[in-house]
Amino acid sequence: MTERTVGFAKGLTNYGDRDFSLYLRRSFAQSMGYSRAMLAKPVVGIAHTASGFNNCHRHFPELLEAVKRGVLAAGALPVEFPTISLGEVFLEPTSLKYRNLMSMDTEEMIRAQPMDAVVLMGGCDKTVPAQLMGAVSAGRPAVMLVAGPMMTGRHRGERLGACTDCRRFWARYRAGEVAETEITEVEGRLAVTAGTCAVMGTASTMACVAEALGMILPGTAAIPAVHADRLRAAEATGAAAVRLIGSTLTPDRMINAKSIENALRVVLAIGGSTNAVIHLTAIAGRAGVDVSLERFNELSDSTPLLVNLKPVGNGYMEDFFAAGGMSALLRELEPLLHLDCMTVTGETLGERLAGEADFWIDRSIIAARAQPFEASGGVIALFGNLAPKGAIFKRSAADARLFEHEGRAVVFSCLADLAARIDDPALDVMPQDILVLQNAGPRSSAAMPEAGYLPIPKKLAKSGVKDMIRVSDARMSGTAFGSIVLHVTPDCASGGPLGLVRDGDRIRLSVTGRRIDLLVEEDELKRRAAASRSAPDNPARGYSRLYAQEILGADEGCDFAFLKPRRA
């Protein structure tokens, strides 16, 4: 017998006898009912991430059947395999902690199992970046199928969509504007179908990023989860995976400095999630590409905001799909993009856009580049003595009146301290103050949760305060809004200056100057640093120990050090 290089004959288990390995594998495969003819076909693996702890993916069994149909019709054998699934709201302390674990699971199962190409089925916030990171590292032909967004619900004549509207109603509830009975009604009307959040949160942003990177089929990022086109996209994705077999169109080649820059432009044009900066930095890092926050600011200044979706605007993802979706957006951005980047169809981005018809565009949702909703991108990086390696600020979701502001720091030492004191009537806080949360970064035991959206203290909320400057080393949900400085790096647990802030210190934010500064003398900061050395988080065992040993800062995408390629 001779080992074949495709399908079930690929990557044989080592028993010291290759012919026996193939004989044994075929024997076990036949126990699943495959014919010898099927066993001779090339194999498309399907990374299946359905889970009872992931509401975003509950329609995946139906999508899976459509993918299989496409693979079979194109002449290959589809074989599904499970990996870790990350349901954003079902994980403690936060889903980001487990993104790298999912990426490892994805990478190793692609590499270890006999498949000639792979379909990556993901959608919820951290699943798409985890799968892309793993696929880049595995280096095998891959195409992604995203879950698609939820449809909106209805409440007393108003459209609702998770989770911007959930935050808006919760803020009103905390302020005493919404009664207990109504907030309970809203709770049941925010997430009414399968799919990811209905707004331009992290999941929708990463779906758009996947299309900008060329890793999903053209025009499929925004198709609603329950739309028949989502099933047709699944079938087409299965067929596309078959066409990738034997090609050099692998993620590690397609994801490069140019395609990452295209993706960053898209994030800026859609008013996308701040989380995308971390995820794109991690994905790029797997391909050996560095993401410069200084360059990010240059892109932000030259990329217009073109999409009117919550939390930045008024629309929902179903509106973006109906308005023309990513095809329309990419055509508007075309002069700013690297058009020679390859896509999973085998076309360059330029060839794709040249071949697309000039479809109707709803300009209330997707603006023309010459008449943007805002002249510059929705997200910027800040620097300064409080964030020597950078911080992130979503100006498109913030109150412009706070863009140039100096205020007194009101400091919370950790999440437990925040929970204990934020609504204390005795809390010494005024609307012009700056709320500071410490010890919530990637190296902390909290593992960088979406806690950067500090609530407005209840006594201020009840007096009508809607926004304040908030600063932390944590993240913020892509569905959130407000004048919030995030990802302050180095984080507190790494000895960053954020950990040196004390109540009453003055902090200055300058969006124009791209700075966040602590107005305390350098000698005093040195004295504080010498007196307050925090002990690092040191778990005894398991994944938490690996996480603590290997986690990198936000400026390196919060990846694990040992997972990045070694530089020559």
XYZ file of C-alpha atoms in Angstrom:
568
model
C 0.000 0.000 0.000
C 1.072 3.587 -0.646
C -0.011 6.523 1.472
C -2.092 9.040 -0.413
C -1.604 12.699 0.268
C -5.281 13.671 0.603
C -8.287 12.794 2.714
C -8.209 10.097 5.336
C -4.803 8.959 4.084
C -3.293 12.268 5.173
C -1.275 12.578 8.392
C -1.394 8.969 9.541
C -1.275 7.997 13.194
C 2.177 6.596 13.927
C 2.206 2.934 14.869
C 5.565 2.288 13.239
C 3.878 0.702 10.193
C 2.350 3.211 7.741
C 0.378 0.659 5.755
C -1.129 -0.720 8.955
C -2.001 2.828 10.051
C -3.966 3.446 6.844
C -5.626 0.024 7.053
C -6.675 0.642 10.668
C -7.923 4.171 9.979
C -10.065 3.023 7.046
C -11.450 0.233 9.189
C -12.528 2.623 11.924
C -13.867 5.129 9.383
C -15.988 2.421 7.811
C -17.617 1.854 11.200
C -19.206 5.292 10.643
C -20.848 4.037 7.458
C -18.514 5.556 4.867
C -18.053 3.657 1.616
C -14.592 3.007 0.177
C -15.453 5.522 -2.570
C -16.139 8.228 0.018
C -12.986 7.381 1.936
C -10.961 8.004 -1.218
C -12.176 11.591 -1.516
C -10.377 14.663 -0.193
C -11.662 15.804 3.207
C -13.001 19.190 4.253
C -12.971 19.539 8.023
C -15.669 21.713 9.570
C -14.799 23.291 12.917
C -18.187 23.197 14.626
C -18.706 25.466 17.639
C -22.329 24.898 18.606
C -22.825 24.851 22.375
C -25.622 25.015 24.889
C -23.618 27.843 26.459
C -23.582 29.899 23.252
C -26.918 31.347 22.190
C -25.265 33.073 19.197
C -24.520 29.671 17.652
C -27.775 27.836 18.301
C -28.573 27.724 14.562
C -25.253 26.067 13.728
C -26.673 22.536 13.320
C -28.750 23.779 10.367
C -25.820 25.778 8.956
C -23.618 22.710 9.312
C -25.921 20.662 7.079
C -25.779 23.379 4.427
C -21.958 23.440 4.557
C -21.871 19.656 4.173
C -24.229 19.908 1.197
C -21.856 22.332 -0.491
C -18.813 20.146 0.183
C -20.482 16.993 -1.142
C -21.779 18.717 -4.258
C -18.253 19.937 -5.008
C -16.830 16.427 -4.765
C -15.221 16.172 -1.330
C -16.105 14.532 1.969
C -17.249 16.839 4.815
C -16.195 15.823 8.321
C -17.260 17.976 11.260
C -15.270 18.207 14.451
C -16.023 20.096 17.669
C -13.849 22.711 19.259
C -14.241 24.969 22.265
C -17.079 27.467 21.902
C -16.976 30.845 23.648
C -20.385 32.253 24.569
C -19.585 35.814 25.595
C -21.966 36.213 28.536
C -21.631 32.660 29.852
C -17.935 32.731 30.764
C -16.224 33.747 34.000
C -14.186 35.848 34.536
C -14.307 36.877 30.853
C -14.281 35.298 27.406
C -10.985 36.982 26.459
C -9.187 34.738 28.922
C -10.225 31.703 26.859
C -9.728 33.131 23.359
C -6.149 31.878 23.207
C -7.212 28.452 24.475
C -9.763 28.225 21.666
C -7.141 29.318 19.159
C -4.854 26.518 20.360
C -7.688 23.986 20.146
C -8.493 25.131 16.599
C -4.878 25.135 15.449
C -4.006 21.725 16.845
C -7.154 19.991 15.607
C -6.656 21.392 12.096
C -3.057 20.248 12.113
C -3.527 16.866 13.806
C -6.573 15.567 11.927
C -6.681 14.435 8.287
C -8.235 17.327 6.360
C -7.232 19.037 3.135
C -9.106 22.266 3.884
C -11.233 23.540 6.726
C -14.403 25.566 7.205
C -14.321 27.676 10.378
C -17.800 28.211 11.819
C -17.793 31.026 14.373
C -19.593 34.181 15.301
C -19.727 35.186 18.969
C -17.210 37.849 20.001
C -14.049 35.842 20.675
C -14.724 32.823 18.419
C -13.894 34.548 15.126
C -10.511 35.938 16.256
C -9.681 32.652 18.002
C -10.380 30.682 14.834
C -8.460 33.094 12.626
C -5.481 33.018 14.986
C -5.508 29.223 15.006
C -5.921 28.989 11.240
C -3.026 31.358 10.584
C -0.787 29.257 12.817
C -1.974 25.963 11.283
C -1.270 27.165 7.745
C -3.842 24.938 6.024
C -6.382 26.191 3.420
C -9.327 27.659 5.327
C -12.510 29.627 4.768
C -14.705 31.096 7.470
C -18.495 31.074 7.847
C -19.797 33.599 10.388
C -23.000 33.191 12.375
C -24.693 36.369 11.194
C -26.489 38.919 13.378
C -29.782 38.566 15.242
C -32.931 40.273 14.040
C -34.285 43.053 16.224
C -37.077 42.721 18.769
C -39.908 45.123 19.576
C -40.857 46.895 22.805
C -43.768 49.317 23.058
C -43.381 50.339 19.423
C -39.576 50.621 19.546
C -37.026 48.356 17.868
C -34.582 46.717 20.273
C -31.309 44.941 19.647
C -28.739 43.407 21.943
C -26.801 44.850 23.442
C -26.634 48.616 22.973
C -30.309 48.902 23.841
C -29.842 46.666 26.873
C -27.221 49.104 28.208
C -29.383 52.109 27.390
C -32.385 50.701 29.251
C -30.215 49.535 32.154
C -28.779 53.045 32.510
C -32.322 54.426 32.565
C -33.314 51.786 35.129
C -30.388 52.764 37.365
C -31.415 56.394 37.019
C -34.948 55.554 38.161
C -36.500 56.363 34.767
C -37.626 52.786 34.040
C -39.647 50.654 36.415
C -38.885 47.080 37.494
C -41.792 45.742 35.436
C -40.570 47.413 32.244
C -36.925 46.358 32.605
C -38.189 42.782 32.945
C -40.186 43.204 29.721
C -37.118 44.611 27.949
C -34.994 41.691 29.166
C -37.160 39.287 27.184
C -37.197 41.392 24.010
C -33.541 42.221 23.443
C -32.299 38.931 21.947
C -35.129 37.247 20.060
C -33.442 35.079 17.405
C -30.286 33.070 16.879
C -27.196 35.021 15.885
C -24.799 37.601 17.225
C -25.658 41.023 18.656
C -27.881 43.075 16.352
C -25.660 46.173 16.484
C -22.099 46.921 15.381
C -20.624 45.272 18.462
C -17.545 43.088 18.564
C -19.138 40.100 16.833
C -20.431 42.160 13.893
C -17.159 44.084 13.735
C -15.146 40.863 13.537
C -17.458 39.490 10.848
C -16.753 42.617 8.787
C -13.054 42.241 9.578
C -13.103 38.637 8.319
C -14.537 39.847 5.004
C -12.012 42.682 4.798
C -9.239 40.124 5.318
C -10.651 38.020 2.463
C -11.353 35.078 4.777
C -15.114 34.749 4.136
C -17.085 34.794 0.908
C -17.875 38.236 -0.526
C -21.015 39.850 0.811
C -21.628 37.341 3.606
C -20.545 39.230 6.738
C -23.878 40.935 7.419
C -26.466 38.342 6.326
C -28.846 37.874 9.291
C -28.527 34.542 11.062
C -32.105 33.495 10.306
C -32.167 34.682 6.671
C -32.289 32.042 3.924
C -29.247 33.714 2.357
C -27.249 32.618 5.417
C -27.940 28.975 4.499
C -27.056 29.641 0.872
C -23.826 31.269 2.065
C -23.098 28.157 4.122
C -23.549 25.905 1.099
C -21.342 28.166 -1.018
C -18.719 28.200 1.738
C -18.557 24.398 1.681
C -17.995 24.460 -2.069
C -15.357 27.173 -1.702
C -13.453 25.035 0.792
C -13.229 22.275 -1.812
C -11.813 24.703 -4.360
C -9.124 25.688 -1.848
C -7.765 22.138 -1.593
C -4.188 22.024 -2.838
C -3.952 25.804 -3.209
C -1.473 28.178 -1.637
C -4.310 30.435 -0.412
C -3.645 29.693 3.237
C -4.441 32.162 6.033
C -0.788 32.685 6.899
C -0.244 34.013 3.347
C -3.494 35.944 2.975
C -3.164 37.756 6.292
C -0.303 40.202 5.911
C 0.517 43.850 6.560
C -1.656 45.069 3.689
C -4.738 43.003 4.499
C -4.469 43.947 8.182
C -4.386 47.614 7.187
C -7.495 47.069 5.039
C -9.219 45.505 8.036
C -8.257 48.411 10.297
C -9.701 50.841 7.763
C -12.957 48.893 7.813
C -13.085 48.977 11.634
C -12.704 52.751 11.495
C -15.269 53.237 8.727
C -17.955 51.158 10.457
C -17.428 52.720 13.888
C -16.453 49.244 15.031
C -15.658 47.755 18.400
C -12.537 48.761 20.309
C -12.009 45.031 20.912
C -11.137 44.692 17.230
C -7.844 46.499 17.854
C -6.776 43.784 20.304
C -8.012 40.952 18.086
C -6.462 42.274 14.880
C -3.183 42.814 16.695
C -3.256 39.181 17.837
C -4.230 37.836 14.389
C -1.519 39.941 12.755
C 0.997 38.780 15.350
C 0.417 35.158 14.372
C 1.447 36.132 10.830
C 4.514 37.995 12.086
C 2.980 41.427 11.438
C 3.181 44.223 13.996
C 0.283 46.661 14.449
C 1.481 50.169 15.257
C -0.921 52.379 17.203
C 0.812 55.420 15.716
C -0.020 54.100 12.249
C -3.531 53.322 13.489
C -4.001 57.012 14.309
C -2.853 57.937 10.806
C -5.428 55.551 9.362
C -8.106 56.937 11.668
C -7.429 60.505 10.557
C -7.731 59.539 6.878
C -10.662 57.094 7.070
C -14.186 58.551 7.167
C -16.964 57.125 9.332
C -19.465 55.778 6.801
C -21.861 53.497 8.679
C -24.837 54.628 10.751
C -25.347 51.741 13.196
C -25.668 51.547 16.966
C -23.827 52.186 19.216
C -22.445 55.035 17.072
C -25.595 55.727 15.033
C -29.193 54.560 14.826
C -29.392 51.429 12.656
C -28.960 47.694 13.184
C -27.056 44.998 11.316
C -30.167 43.888 9.419
C -30.308 47.472 8.065
C -26.634 47.304 7.061
C -27.324 44.086 5.147
C -30.329 45.591 3.371
C -28.390 48.802 2.649
C -25.688 47.003 0.658
C -23.498 45.535 3.384
C -19.769 45.090 3.069
C -19.849 45.169 -0.735
C -21.169 48.720 -0.649
C -18.788 49.770 2.118
C -15.701 48.338 0.403
C -16.598 50.108 -2.847
C -16.756 53.405 -0.940
C -13.363 52.705 0.658
C -11.786 51.382 -2.546
C -9.336 54.282 -3.104
C -7.993 53.781 0.433
C -7.530 50.007 0.262
C -4.743 47.695 -0.855
C -6.555 46.101 -3.801
C -3.883 43.488 -4.517
C -4.752 41.507 -1.372
C -5.980 37.974 -2.086
C -9.345 36.558 -1.009
C -10.553 32.975 -0.489
C -12.243 33.040 -3.896
C -8.846 33.257 -5.587
C -9.502 36.835 -6.689
C -7.761 39.920 -5.435
C -9.875 42.439 -3.555
C -9.634 44.727 -6.578
C -10.871 41.992 -8.921
C -13.756 41.278 -6.573
C -14.877 44.910 -6.474
C -14.453 45.341 -10.252
C -16.682 42.318 -10.836
C -19.496 43.397 -8.528
C -22.542 45.179 -9.892
C -23.250 48.708 -8.731
C -26.103 47.761 -6.430
C -28.493 50.213 -4.797
C -27.200 51.625 -1.502
C -29.281 53.043 1.330
C -27.409 56.265 2.053
C -29.121 56.686 5.405
C -27.086 53.657 6.573
C -23.962 53.651 4.356
C -22.733 57.129 3.446
C -20.841 58.083 0.331
C -17.141 58.691 0.960
C -17.556 62.255 -0.275
C -20.364 62.865 2.243
C -19.415 60.835 5.353
C -21.214 60.822 8.675
C -17.895 61.896 10.205
C -14.726 62.958 8.388
C -12.461 60.666 10.412
C -12.540 57.215 11.965
C -14.446 56.277 15.076
C -11.507 54.967 17.164
C -8.134 56.494 18.072
C -5.119 55.585 20.178
C -3.972 57.768 23.056
C -0.492 58.078 24.551
C 0.963 60.028 27.453
C 2.480 59.351 30.853
C -0.619 57.428 31.942
C -0.438 55.118 28.893
C 3.178 54.911 27.687
C 2.363 52.024 25.325
C -1.026 53.347 24.345
C -4.714 53.310 25.170
C -7.854 53.230 23.023
C -10.698 55.746 22.835
C -13.873 55.371 20.752
C -14.563 58.993 19.940
C -17.555 58.177 17.725
C -19.412 56.797 20.771
C -18.345 59.554 23.167
C -19.555 63.018 24.182
C -17.530 65.540 22.166
C -17.857 68.044 25.018
C -15.467 65.838 27.016
C -12.789 65.517 24.331
C -10.604 68.195 25.944
C -11.050 67.779 29.664
C -9.152 67.909 32.939
C -10.688 66.419 36.052
C -10.165 64.962 39.492
C -9.576 61.199 39.732
C -12.037 59.035 41.648
C -10.186 55.729 41.953
C -11.464 52.169 42.337
C -8.652 49.754 43.135
C -10.323 46.702 41.576
C -13.662 45.363 40.373
C -14.747 44.396 43.874
C -14.038 47.929 45.083
C -16.030 49.322 42.152
C -19.016 47.114 42.924
C -18.898 48.009 46.610
C -18.692 51.793 46.274
C -19.986 53.027 42.910
C -23.544 53.498 44.194
C -22.663 54.524 47.743
C -24.496 57.810 48.433
C -21.428 58.936 50.367
C -19.085 58.515 47.372
C -17.202 61.783 46.816
C -17.845 62.252 43.099
C -18.971 65.059 40.799
C -19.941 65.032 37.102
C -16.675 66.637 36.022
C -14.569 63.987 37.798
C -12.768 61.130 36.027
C -13.584 57.600 37.173
C -10.519 55.332 37.267
C -10.616 51.528 37.510
C -7.361 49.731 38.352
C -6.261 46.082 38.233
C -8.593 44.910 35.481
C -6.005 44.436 32.721
C -4.811 41.287 30.951
C -2.211 40.388 33.584
C -4.619 40.769 36.483
C -6.701 37.954 37.948
C -9.706 39.643 36.298
C -8.123 38.905 32.868
C -9.281 42.123 31.160
C -13.077 41.874 31.228
C -15.489 44.269 29.537
C -15.631 46.320 32.726
C -14.269 49.540 31.254
C -17.852 50.732 30.836
C -17.985 51.864 34.457
C -21.556 52.731 35.427
C -22.384 56.328 36.166
C -22.661 56.542 39.986
C -26.338 56.155 40.799
C -26.654 59.487 42.574
C -25.286 61.249 39.469
C -27.381 59.154 37.084
C -30.523 60.123 39.006
C -29.571 63.783 38.654
C -29.406 63.425 34.863
C -25.696 62.760 34.207
C -25.409 60.605 31.048
C -21.649 60.471 30.469
C -18.354 60.911 32.293
C -14.751 60.196 31.401
C -13.797 56.728 32.575
C -10.258 55.291 32.431
C -9.114 51.687 32.940
C -6.865 48.886 31.755
C -10.006 46.833 31.025
C -11.998 46.472 27.802
C -15.451 47.684 26.803
C -18.182 45.811 24.962
C -18.423 46.795 21.328
C -22.090 47.501 21.970
C -21.312 50.135 24.632
C -20.988 53.897 24.381
C -19.497 56.737 26.394
C -16.302 58.738 26.901
C -14.192 55.784 27.928
C -10.408 55.330 27.811
C -9.557 51.626 27.544
C -6.676 49.148 27.268
C -4.306 51.423 29.208
C -0.881 49.808 28.687
C 1.164 48.715 30.572
C -1.652 47.541 32.816
C -1.608 47.872 36.585
C -0.540 44.280 37.169
C 2.514 44.891 34.969
C 3.510 47.892 37.067
C 1.976 50.454 34.734
C 1.429 54.050 35.887
C -2.358 53.565 36.021
C -1.746 51.742 39.295
C -0.146 54.883 40.746
C -3.243 57.078 40.416
C -4.738 58.209 43.736
C -8.015 59.895 44.626
C -7.814 63.613 43.943
C -5.052 63.431 41.329
C -5.657 65.501 38.210
C -5.925 63.733 34.851
C -6.012 65.461 31.469
C -7.593 63.956 28.341
C -6.854 65.555 24.965
C -8.450 63.867 21.968
C -6.888 66.482 19.707
C -3.452 65.814 21.165
C -4.054 62.033 21.369
C -2.954 62.088 25.019
C -4.016 60.927 28.463
C -1.783 62.340 31.210
C -1.557 62.060 34.978
C -0.697 65.534 36.296
C 1.527 64.391 39.157
C 5.218 65.224 39.555
C 7.643 62.523 38.430
C 9.348 62.354 41.844
C 6.012 61.673 43.533
C 5.218 58.912 41.022
C 8.579 57.300 41.732
C 7.878 57.442 45.458
C 4.490 55.791 44.960
C 5.961 53.128 42.719
C 8.585 52.219 45.310
C 5.938 51.948 48.018
C 3.353 49.893 46.135
C 4.739 46.894 44.347
C 1.806 44.599 43.561
C 2.221 40.834 43.692
C 1.626 39.145 40.324
C -1.276 36.753 39.876
C 0.186 33.258 40.350
C -2.423 30.482 39.979
C -1.377 27.052 41.180
C -2.360 24.935 38.193
C -4.127 24.414 34.904
C -4.933 26.857 32.159
C -4.999 29.797 34.568
C -1.349 29.139 35.380
C -0.443 28.961 31.689
C -2.383 32.180 31.096
C -0.556 34.008 33.899
C 2.840 32.850 32.630
C 2.371 33.630 28.948
C -0.142 36.475 28.533
C 1.096 39.535 26.662
C -0.146 43.098 26.982
C -2.881 44.760 24.969
C -0.243 46.284 22.676
C 0.573 42.718 21.542
C -3.031 41.609 21.255
C -3.148 39.740 24.583
C -1.821 36.652 22.812
C 0.435 34.119 24.511
C 4.146 34.750 24.023
C 4.898 31.163 23.016
C 2.206 31.164 20.299
C 3.746 33.992 18.293
C 6.171 33.036 15.507
C 9.823 33.267 16.389
C 11.662 36.015 14.597
C 14.873 35.155 12.816
